[in-house]
Coordinates of C-alpha atoms in Angstrom, one line a residue:
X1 CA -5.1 15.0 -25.1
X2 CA -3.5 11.8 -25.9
X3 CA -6.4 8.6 -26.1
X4 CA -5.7 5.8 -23.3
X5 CA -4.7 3.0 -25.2
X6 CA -6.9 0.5 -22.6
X7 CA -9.9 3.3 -23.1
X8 CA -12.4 0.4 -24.3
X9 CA -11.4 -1.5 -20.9
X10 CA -12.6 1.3 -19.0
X11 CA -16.2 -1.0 -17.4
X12 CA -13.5 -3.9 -16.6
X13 CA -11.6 -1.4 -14.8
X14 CA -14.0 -0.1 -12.9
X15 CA -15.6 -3.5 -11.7
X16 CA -12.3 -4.2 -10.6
X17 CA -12.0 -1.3 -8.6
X18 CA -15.1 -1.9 -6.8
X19 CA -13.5 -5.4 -6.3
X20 CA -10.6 -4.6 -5.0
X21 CA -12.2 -1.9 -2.7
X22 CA -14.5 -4.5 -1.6
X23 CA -12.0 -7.1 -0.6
X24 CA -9.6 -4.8 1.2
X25 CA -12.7 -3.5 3.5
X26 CA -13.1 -7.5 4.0
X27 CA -9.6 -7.8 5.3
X28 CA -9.7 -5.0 7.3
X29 CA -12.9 -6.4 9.1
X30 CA -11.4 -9.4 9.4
X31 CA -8.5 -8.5 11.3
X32 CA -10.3 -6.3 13.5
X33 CA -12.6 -9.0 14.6
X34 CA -10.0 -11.7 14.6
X35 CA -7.9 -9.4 17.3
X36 CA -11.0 -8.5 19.2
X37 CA -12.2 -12.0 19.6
X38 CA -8.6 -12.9 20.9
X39 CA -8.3 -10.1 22.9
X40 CA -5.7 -9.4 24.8
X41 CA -4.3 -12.5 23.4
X42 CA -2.3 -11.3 20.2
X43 CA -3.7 -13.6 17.1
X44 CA -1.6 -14.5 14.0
X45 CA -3.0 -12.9 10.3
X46 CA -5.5 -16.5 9.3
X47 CA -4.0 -17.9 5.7
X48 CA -7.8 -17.4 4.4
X49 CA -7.2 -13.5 4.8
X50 CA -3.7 -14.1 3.1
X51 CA -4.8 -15.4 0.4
X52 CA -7.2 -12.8 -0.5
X53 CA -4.6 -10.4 0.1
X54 CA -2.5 -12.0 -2.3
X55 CA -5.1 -11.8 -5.1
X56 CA -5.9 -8.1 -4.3
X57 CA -1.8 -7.8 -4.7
X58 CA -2.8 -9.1 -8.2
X59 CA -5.3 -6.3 -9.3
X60 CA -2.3 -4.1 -8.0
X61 CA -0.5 -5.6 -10.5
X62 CA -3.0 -5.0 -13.1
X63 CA -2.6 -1.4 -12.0
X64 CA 1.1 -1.3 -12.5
X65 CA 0.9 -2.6 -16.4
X66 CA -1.6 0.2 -16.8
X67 CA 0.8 2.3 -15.5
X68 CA 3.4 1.5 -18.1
X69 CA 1.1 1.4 -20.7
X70 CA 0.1 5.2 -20.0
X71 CA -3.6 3.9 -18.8
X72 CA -3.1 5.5 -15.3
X73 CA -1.5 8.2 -13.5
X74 CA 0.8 7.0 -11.3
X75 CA 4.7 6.5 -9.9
X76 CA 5.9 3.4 -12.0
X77 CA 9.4 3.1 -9.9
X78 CA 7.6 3.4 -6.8
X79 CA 4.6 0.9 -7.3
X80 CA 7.3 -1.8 -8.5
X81 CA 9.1 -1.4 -5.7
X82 CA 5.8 -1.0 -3.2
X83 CA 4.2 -4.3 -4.3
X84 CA 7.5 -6.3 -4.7
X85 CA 7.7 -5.2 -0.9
X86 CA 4.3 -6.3 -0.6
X87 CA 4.9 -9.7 -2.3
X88 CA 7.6 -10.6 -0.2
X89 CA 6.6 -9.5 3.3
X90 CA 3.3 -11.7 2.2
X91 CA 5.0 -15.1 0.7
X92 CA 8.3 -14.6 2.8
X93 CA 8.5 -12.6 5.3
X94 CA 5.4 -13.1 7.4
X95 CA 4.7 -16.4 7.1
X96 CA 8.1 -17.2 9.2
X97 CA 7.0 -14.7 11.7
X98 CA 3.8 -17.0 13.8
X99 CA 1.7 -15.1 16.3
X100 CA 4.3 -11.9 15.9
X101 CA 2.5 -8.5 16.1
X102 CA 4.3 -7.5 12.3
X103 CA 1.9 -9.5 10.5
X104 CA -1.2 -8.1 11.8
X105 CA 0.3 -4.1 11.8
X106 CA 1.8 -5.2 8.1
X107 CA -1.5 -6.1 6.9
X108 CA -3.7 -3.6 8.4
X109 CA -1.2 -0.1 7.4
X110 CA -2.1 -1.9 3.6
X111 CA -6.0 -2.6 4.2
X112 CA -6.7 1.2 5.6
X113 CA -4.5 2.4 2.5
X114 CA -6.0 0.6 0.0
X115 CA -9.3 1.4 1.5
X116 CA -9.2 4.6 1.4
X117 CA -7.8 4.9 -2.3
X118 CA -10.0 2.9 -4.4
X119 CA -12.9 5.4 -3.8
X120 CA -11.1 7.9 -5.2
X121 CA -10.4 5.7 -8.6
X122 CA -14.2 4.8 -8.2
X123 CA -15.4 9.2 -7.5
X124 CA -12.8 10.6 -9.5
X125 CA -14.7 13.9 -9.3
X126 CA -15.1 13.9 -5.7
X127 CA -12.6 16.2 -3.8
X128 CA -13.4 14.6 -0.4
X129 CA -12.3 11.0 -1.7
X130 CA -9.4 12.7 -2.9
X131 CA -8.3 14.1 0.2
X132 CA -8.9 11.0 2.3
X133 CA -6.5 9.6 -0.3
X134 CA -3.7 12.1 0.2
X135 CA -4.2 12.3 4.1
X136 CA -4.5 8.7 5.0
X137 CA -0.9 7.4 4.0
X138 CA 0.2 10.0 6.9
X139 CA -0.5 7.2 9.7
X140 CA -0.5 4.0 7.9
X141 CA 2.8 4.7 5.8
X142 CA 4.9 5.3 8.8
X143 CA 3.3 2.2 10.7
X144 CA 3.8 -0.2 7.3
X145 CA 6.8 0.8 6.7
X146 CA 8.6 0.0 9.9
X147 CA 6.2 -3.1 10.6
X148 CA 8.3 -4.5 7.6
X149 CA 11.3 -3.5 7.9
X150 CA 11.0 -5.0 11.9
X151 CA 9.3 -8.2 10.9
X152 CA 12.2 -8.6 8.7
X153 CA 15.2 -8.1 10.0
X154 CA 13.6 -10.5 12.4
X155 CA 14.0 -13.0 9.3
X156 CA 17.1 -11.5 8.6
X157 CA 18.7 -12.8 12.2
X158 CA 17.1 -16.5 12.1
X159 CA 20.1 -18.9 11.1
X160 CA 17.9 -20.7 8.9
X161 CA 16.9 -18.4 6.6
X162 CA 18.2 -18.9 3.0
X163 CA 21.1 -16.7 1.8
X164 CA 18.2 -15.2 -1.5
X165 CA 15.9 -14.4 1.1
X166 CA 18.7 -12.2 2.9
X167 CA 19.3 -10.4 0.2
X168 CA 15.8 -10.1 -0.7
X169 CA 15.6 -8.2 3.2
X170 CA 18.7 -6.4 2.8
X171 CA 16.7 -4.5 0.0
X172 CA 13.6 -4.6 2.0
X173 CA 15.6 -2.8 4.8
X174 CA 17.3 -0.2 2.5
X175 CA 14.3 1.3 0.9
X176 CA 12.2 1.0 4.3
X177 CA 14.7 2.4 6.5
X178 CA 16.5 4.8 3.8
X179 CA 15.0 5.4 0.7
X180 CA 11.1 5.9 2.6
X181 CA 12.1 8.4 4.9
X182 CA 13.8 10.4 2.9
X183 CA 12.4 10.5 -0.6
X184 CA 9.0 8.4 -0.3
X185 CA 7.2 9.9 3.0
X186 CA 8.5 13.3 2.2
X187 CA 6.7 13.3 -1.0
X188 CA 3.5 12.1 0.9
X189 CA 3.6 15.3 3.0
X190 CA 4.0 17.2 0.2
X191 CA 0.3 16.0 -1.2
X192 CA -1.1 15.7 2.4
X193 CA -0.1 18.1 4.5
X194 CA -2.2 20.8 2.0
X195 CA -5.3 19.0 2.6
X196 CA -5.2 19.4 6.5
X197 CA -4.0 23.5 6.3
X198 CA -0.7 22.6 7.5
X199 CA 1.2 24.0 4.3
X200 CA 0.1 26.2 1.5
X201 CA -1.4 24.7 -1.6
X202 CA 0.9 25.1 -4.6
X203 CA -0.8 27.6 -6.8
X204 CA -1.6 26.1 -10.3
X205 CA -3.0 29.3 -11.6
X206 CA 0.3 31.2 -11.4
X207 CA 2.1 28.4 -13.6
X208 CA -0.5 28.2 -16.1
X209 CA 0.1 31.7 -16.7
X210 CA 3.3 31.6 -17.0
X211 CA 3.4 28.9 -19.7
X212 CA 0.8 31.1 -21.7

């Protein structure tokens, strides 16, 4: 077994994942009292909670170079594209859409996510962490998804919005509405759908043998 090059990182990592898992539970109780405080009156995501999110985008980030560096399991093509999704609907995309329903749905699909996956980085042994993980992104990837790709082609139609931004959307729209349906969710229910009893579990123990 090949030795993680960021091996003697391994307590920084972990404090960050307790961080992070922290600080997305904070969001997510934030916008759940922020909406029931205004209720039935919709409110508009506060820039405090933005901000936050923007610095959890960051430890993401940190994810991502661990990622290329071998450090960490993971899709690199699909967590570039995820957070540079994430980075524009949060500096671009939302903050021209005041008081619109996108920005709270938008924010909330990626607080239950990332909720519900840091305890699995933080238990890696324990199975139920695991399948909350592979469950979860059932619900809130359908619901992020097209709370983007809405909230901007909103953008996309304003007159005013600059010609890099559009094209910035365009992409938005094309791996949202094309590229998420038919590669990225499929893949989810691939993992998920197992968990639940709703498809068979591959076996593991058949392949093994069959390399032996």
């Amino acid at each position: 077994m090949a030795k993680k090059p960021l091996a003697p990182l391994g307590p920084l990592f972990t404090v960050l994942n307790w961080v992070a898992c922290a600080g997305w539970s904070y969001v997510l109780y934030q916008l759940l009292t922020n909406q029931y405080s205004s209720y039935p009156n919709l409110t508009d995501v506060d820039e405090h909670v933005q901000t936050v999110v923007l610095g959890l985008e960051v430890i993401c980030i940190v994810e991502v170079v661990r990622i290329v560096l071998g450090d960490l399991p993971g899709n690199l093509v699909l967590g570039l594209v995820l957070h540079a999704i994430r980075f524009t609907a949060l500096t671009q995309i939302l903050p021209r859409l005041q008081n619109h329903w996108t920005g709270p749905a938008v924010i909330a699909s990626w607080a239950v996510t990332e909720v519900t996956r840091y305890p699995m980085y933080i238990f890696p042994k324990s199975e139920a962490c695991r399948s909350v993980r592979m469950v979860v992104p059932l619900f809130t990837f359908p619901i992020g998804a097209f709370s983007e790709a809405y909230g901007a082609f909103l953008v996309l139609s304003t007159e005013d919005t600059p010609s890099l931004l559009k094209m910035a959307i365009w992409i938005v729209l094309f791996v949202n509405g094309v590229l998420g349906p038919t590669m990225a969710y499929p893949a989810l229910l691939k993992k998920g759908l197992p968990v639940v009893g709703l498809a068979k579990k591959r076996d593991t123990t058949q392949s093994v043998k069959k390399t032996e």
